[in-house]
XYZ file of C-alpha atoms in Angstrom:
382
model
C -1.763 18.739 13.401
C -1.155 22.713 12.396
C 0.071 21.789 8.946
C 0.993 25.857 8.175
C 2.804 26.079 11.295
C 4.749 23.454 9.700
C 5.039 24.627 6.712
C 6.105 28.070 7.954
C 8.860 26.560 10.109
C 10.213 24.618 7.143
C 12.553 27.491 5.213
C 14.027 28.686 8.462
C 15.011 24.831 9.784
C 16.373 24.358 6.335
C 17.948 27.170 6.671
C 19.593 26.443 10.316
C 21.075 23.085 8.980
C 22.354 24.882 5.437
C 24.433 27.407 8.039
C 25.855 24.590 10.348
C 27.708 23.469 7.091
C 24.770 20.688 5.883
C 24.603 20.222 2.087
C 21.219 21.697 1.007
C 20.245 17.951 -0.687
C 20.926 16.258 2.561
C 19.948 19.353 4.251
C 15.867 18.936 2.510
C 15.825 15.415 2.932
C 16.553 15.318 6.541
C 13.961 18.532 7.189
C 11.229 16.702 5.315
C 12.055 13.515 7.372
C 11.805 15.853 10.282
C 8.207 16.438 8.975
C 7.413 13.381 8.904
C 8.591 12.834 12.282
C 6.419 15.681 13.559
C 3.306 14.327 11.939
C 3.733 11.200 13.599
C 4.710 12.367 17.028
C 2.939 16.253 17.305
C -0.781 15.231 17.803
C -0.379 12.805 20.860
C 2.617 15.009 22.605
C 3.415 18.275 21.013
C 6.593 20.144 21.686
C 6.500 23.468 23.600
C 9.603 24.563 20.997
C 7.970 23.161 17.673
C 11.232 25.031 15.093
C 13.802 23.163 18.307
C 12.247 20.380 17.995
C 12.024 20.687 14.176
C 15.866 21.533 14.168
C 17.498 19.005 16.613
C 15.426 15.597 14.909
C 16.628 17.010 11.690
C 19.953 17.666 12.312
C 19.739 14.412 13.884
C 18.611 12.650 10.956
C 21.604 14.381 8.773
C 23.999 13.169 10.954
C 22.717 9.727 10.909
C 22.774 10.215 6.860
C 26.290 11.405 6.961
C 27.854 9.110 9.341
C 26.839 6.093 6.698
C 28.104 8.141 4.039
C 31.741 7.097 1.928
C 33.251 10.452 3.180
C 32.997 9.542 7.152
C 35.750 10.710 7.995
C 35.995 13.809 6.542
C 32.006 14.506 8.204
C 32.114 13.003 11.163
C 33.498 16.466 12.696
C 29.953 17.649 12.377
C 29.210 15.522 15.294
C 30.941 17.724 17.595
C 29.425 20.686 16.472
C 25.960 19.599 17.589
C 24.810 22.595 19.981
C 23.724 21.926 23.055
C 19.577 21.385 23.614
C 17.812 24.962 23.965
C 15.794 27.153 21.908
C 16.853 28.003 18.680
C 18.510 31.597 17.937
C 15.499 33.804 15.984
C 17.125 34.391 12.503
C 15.024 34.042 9.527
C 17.414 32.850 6.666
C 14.081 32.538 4.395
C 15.295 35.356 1.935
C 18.765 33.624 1.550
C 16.629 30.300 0.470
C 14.656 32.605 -2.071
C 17.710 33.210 -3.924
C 19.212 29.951 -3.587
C 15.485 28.304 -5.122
C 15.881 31.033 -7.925
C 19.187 30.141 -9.178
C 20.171 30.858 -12.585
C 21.387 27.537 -13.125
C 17.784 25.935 -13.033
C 15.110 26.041 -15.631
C 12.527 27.878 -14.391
C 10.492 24.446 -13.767
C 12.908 23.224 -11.391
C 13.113 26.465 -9.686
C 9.571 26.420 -8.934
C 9.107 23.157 -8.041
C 11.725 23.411 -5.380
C 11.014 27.141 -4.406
C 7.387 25.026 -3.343
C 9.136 22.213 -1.748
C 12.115 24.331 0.529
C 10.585 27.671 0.733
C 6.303 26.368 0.445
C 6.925 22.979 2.658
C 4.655 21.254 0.111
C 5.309 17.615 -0.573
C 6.483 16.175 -3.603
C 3.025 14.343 -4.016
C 1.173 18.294 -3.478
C 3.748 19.725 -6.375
C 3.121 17.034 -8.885
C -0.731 16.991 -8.155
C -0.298 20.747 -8.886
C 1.350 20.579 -12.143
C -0.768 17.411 -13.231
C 3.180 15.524 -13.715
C 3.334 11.590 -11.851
C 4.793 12.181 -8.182
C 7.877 9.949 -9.916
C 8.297 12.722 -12.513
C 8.290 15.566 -10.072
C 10.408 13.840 -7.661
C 13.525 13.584 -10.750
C 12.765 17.197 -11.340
C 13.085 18.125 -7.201
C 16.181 15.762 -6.875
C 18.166 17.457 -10.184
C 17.540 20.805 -8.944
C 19.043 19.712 -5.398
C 21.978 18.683 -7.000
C 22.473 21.830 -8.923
C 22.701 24.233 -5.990
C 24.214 21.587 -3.662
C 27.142 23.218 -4.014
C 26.515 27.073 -4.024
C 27.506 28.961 -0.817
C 24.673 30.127 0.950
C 26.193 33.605 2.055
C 25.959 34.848 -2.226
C 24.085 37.694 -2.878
C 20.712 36.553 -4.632
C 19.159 38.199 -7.875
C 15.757 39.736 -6.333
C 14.670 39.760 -10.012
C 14.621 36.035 -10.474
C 13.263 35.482 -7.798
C 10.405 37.492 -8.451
C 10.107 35.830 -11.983
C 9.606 32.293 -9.764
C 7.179 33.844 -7.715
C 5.316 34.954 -10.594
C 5.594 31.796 -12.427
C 4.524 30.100 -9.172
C 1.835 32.393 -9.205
C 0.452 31.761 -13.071
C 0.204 27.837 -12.280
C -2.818 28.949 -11.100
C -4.676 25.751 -9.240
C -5.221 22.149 -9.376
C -5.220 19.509 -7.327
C -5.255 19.830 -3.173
C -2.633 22.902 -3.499
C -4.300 26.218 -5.193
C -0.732 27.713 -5.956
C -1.627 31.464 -6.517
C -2.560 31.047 -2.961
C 0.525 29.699 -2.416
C 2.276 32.174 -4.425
C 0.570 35.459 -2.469
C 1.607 33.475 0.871
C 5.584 33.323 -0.009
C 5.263 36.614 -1.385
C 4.837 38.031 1.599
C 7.127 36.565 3.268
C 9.558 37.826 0.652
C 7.833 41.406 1.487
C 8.652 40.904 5.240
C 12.355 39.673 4.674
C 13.282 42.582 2.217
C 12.711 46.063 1.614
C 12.237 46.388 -2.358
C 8.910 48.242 -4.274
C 9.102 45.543 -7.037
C 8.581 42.960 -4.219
C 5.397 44.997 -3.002
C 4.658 45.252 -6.681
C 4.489 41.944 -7.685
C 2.696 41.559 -4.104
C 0.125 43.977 -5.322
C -0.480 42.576 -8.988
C -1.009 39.144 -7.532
C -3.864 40.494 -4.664
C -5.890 42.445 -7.602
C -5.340 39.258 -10.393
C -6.380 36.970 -7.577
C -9.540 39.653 -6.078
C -11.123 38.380 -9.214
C -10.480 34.624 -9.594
C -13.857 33.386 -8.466
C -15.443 35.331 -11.505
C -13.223 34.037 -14.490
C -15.446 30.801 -14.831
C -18.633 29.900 -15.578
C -20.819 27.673 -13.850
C -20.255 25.417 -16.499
C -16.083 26.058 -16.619
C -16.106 27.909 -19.546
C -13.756 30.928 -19.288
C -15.551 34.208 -19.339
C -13.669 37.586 -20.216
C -12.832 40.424 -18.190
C -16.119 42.680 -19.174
C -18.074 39.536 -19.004
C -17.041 39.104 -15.698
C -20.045 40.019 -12.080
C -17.772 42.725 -10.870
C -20.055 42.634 -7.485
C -18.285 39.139 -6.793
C -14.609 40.755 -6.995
C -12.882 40.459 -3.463
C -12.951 44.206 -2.293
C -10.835 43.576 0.479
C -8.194 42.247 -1.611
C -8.473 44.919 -3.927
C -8.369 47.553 -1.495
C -5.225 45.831 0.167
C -3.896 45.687 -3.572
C -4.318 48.956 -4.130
C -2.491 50.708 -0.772
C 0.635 48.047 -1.482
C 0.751 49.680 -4.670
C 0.537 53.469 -3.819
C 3.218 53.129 -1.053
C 5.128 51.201 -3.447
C 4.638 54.007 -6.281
C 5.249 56.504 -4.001
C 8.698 55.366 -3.886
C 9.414 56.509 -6.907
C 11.569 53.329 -8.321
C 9.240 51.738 -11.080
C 9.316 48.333 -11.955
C 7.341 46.186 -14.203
C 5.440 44.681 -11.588
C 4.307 48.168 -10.174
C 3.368 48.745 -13.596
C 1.357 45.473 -13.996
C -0.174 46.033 -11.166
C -1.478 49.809 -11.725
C -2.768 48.304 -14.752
C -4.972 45.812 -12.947
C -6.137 48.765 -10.213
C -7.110 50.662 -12.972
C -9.319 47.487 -14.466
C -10.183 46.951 -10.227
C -11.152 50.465 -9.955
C -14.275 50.524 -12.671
C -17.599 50.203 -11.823
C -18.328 48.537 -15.435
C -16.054 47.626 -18.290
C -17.364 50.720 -20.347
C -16.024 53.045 -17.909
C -12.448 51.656 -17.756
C -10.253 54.706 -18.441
C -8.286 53.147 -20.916
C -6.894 55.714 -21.511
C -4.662 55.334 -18.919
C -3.969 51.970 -19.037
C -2.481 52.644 -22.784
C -0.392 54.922 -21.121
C 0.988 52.415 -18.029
C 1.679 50.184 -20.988
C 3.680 52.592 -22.526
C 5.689 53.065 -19.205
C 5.610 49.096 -18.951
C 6.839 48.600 -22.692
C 9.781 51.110 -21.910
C 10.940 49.282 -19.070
C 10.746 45.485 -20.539
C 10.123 46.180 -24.458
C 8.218 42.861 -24.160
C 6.212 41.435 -27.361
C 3.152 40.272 -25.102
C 3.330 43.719 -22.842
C 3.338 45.851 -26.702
C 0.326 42.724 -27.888
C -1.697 43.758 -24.881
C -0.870 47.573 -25.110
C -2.551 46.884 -28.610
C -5.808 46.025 -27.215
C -6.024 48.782 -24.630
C -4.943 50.979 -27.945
C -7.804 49.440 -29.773
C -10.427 49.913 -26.822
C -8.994 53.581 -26.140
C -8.863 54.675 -29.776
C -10.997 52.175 -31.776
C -10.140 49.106 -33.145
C -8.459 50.403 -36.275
C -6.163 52.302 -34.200
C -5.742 48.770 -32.301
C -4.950 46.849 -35.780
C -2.293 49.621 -36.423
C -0.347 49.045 -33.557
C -1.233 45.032 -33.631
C 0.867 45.348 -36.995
C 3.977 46.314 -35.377
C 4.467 43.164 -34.575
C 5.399 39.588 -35.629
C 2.123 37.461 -35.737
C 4.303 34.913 -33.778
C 3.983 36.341 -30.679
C 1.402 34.358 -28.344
C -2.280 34.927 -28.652
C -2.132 37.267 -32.034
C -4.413 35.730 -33.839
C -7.169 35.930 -30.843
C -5.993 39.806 -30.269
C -6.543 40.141 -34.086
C -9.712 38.971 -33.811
C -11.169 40.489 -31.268
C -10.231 43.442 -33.052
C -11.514 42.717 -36.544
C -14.848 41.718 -34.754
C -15.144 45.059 -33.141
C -14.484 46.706 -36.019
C -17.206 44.689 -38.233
C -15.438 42.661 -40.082
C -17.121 39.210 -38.644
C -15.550 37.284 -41.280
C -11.857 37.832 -41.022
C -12.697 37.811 -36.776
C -14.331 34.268 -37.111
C -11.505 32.559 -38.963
C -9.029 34.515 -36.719
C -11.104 32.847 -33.390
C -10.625 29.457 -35.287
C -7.174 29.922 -35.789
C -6.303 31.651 -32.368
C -8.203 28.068 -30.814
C -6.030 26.248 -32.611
C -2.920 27.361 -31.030
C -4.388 27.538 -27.864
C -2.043 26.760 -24.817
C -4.619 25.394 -23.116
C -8.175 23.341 -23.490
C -10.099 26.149 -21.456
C -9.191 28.719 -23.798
C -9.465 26.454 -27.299
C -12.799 25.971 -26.074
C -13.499 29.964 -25.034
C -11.903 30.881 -28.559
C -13.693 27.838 -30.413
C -17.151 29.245 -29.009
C -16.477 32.987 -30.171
C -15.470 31.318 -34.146
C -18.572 29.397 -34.012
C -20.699 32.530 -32.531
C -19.422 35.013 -35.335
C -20.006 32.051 -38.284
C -23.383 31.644 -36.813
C -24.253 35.641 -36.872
C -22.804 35.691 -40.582
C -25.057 33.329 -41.725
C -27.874 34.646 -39.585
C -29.124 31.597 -37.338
């Protein structure tokens, strides 16, 4: 069984029975009983038109769903509409599914979740294994977000900019389980690339490449989380790096910045040095200053405050780290790593404590836990 031929095929079948006039509920449920169908049936006597086949068992199954339905009557004109048996017409409706996933009516949970399952062809089981939620959980969240856009016409024009945010949200789950969803993420980010003309598109395509050219370094052998200048640079992906990098100059060249263009010149410049000491962070304070005038972001001015600090020396760093509220996410750990390079081991050490303590996660309470406990053993010289 070719389980990503599958899963490619799934947005555009959806998509088929959303334009014949199904409801996109129905319409998922009878595509993913389609799937089901094909995994049964495909490995002893597999079609020769897999997305006909794909379309006529689902539509199929939707009719059989509606015809049991209370409104009967008023459905049962669908029956006539079924087209005759041939191969299906080659329009890719994918984008139109992007926008419909993304809509501004759904949290941004439920839009990921069912961006994965109607766009990604990923299982409810895969999803919740993915976001570490019971399959029972996952399958409420899938079935209220259904419900929300059940009734939105499919011809709207779609926000490209939420979408985008899904992607990238899709993209920072990061992996767990069978499903490594920044894989997933780069995949349907393409296909967003090949459906629309749009730089931010190829940006956020090119921020996710370099982030991802460096995954298998961010861990120890032992899982601890190990920082970017920590990192074996000889272990980054080159080829996904270079790929990174053209997206990003074509897209640049374009001259229509975005704050994924600007992430993601950022991470070329990090890509692009041969050690951590010659990063030309220089430059990188100024893309955040470019990236800060387009968002005005607390997190985008926190980070500008390290590359500030690493630029100009950590006092300079503190200065602009006092601009802002010590609210914002990850302050205290900024503040510290700050305060540590700038000798003061004391005020760095019970900044690490408190940064761990408001850690969103256990990897980095643990990373930040280590550097408190590192700085309080220096201090008192063991």
């Amino acid at each position: 069984m070719d389980e990503a031929l599958l899963r490619s095929l799934t947005p555009s079948v959806l998509a088929i029975l959303v334009r014949r006039g199904a409801d996109f509920a129905a319409a998922e449920d009878a595509v993913q009983d389609a799937l089901v169908e094909a995994v049964r049936v495909w490995p002893a006597d597999a079609p020769r038109d897999p997305k006909g086949w794909l379309v006529t068992v689902a539509w199929r199954r939707f009719l059989d769903a509606t015809r049991a339905d209370t409104a009967r009557r008023r459905r049962e004109d669908l029956v006539d509409e079924e087209p005759a048996p041939g191969p299906t017409p080659a329009v890719d409706d994918t984008l139109q599914l992007y926008f419909l996933c993304a809509h501004p009516s759904l949290t941004p949970s439920s839009a990921v979740a069912l961006t994965l399952r109607a766009v990604g062809g990923l299982t409810t089981r895969q999803i919740a294994q993915a976001h570490l939620v019971p399959e029972a959980t996952m399958a409420q969240r899938i079935s209220r977000a259904k419900r929300t856009v059940s009734g939105v016409r499919f011809d709207r024009p779609g926000d490209v900019a939420t979408v985008l945010r899904v992607l990238y949200l899709v993209f920072n789950e990061g992996y767990s389980g069978e499903v490594d969803l920044a894989a997933e993420a780069i995949r349907l980010t393409r296909q967003l690339a090949a459906a629309i003309d749009h730089p931010e598109v190829s940006g956020l395509l090119a921020l996710m490449l370099l982030h991802h050219a460096r995954r298998a370094t961010r861990t120890a052998p032992d899982g601890s989380l190990l920082p970017l200048a920590e990192q074996d640079r000889g272990r980054w992906d080159t080829d996904s790096i270079a790929e990174g990098v053209e997206i990003l100059q074509a897209a640049l060249a374009r001259d229509r910045l975005g704050e994924y263009q600007a992430q993601a010149a950022i991470a070329a410049l990090h890509a692009d040095a041969p050690t951590a000491e010659e990063t030309d962070w220089v430059q990188i304070v100024e893309w955040y200053d470019e990236l800060t005038r387009l968002t005005d972001s607390p997190v985008v001015r926190l980070n500008r405050a390290v590359a500030v600090g690493e630029a100009d020396g950590p006092r300079a760093g503190l200065a602009a780290l006092a601009e802002l509220s010590d609210s914002v996410p990850r302050h205290a750990a900024v503040a510290a790593y700050l305060h540590e390079r700038d000798g003061d081991l004391a005020t760095a050490a019970r900044l690490y404590a408190e940064a761990a303590d408001k850690a969103p996660n256990l990897a980095e309470r643990a990373h930040l836990t280590r550097q408190a406990a590192r700085l309080n053993a220096r201090r008192s010289g063991r």
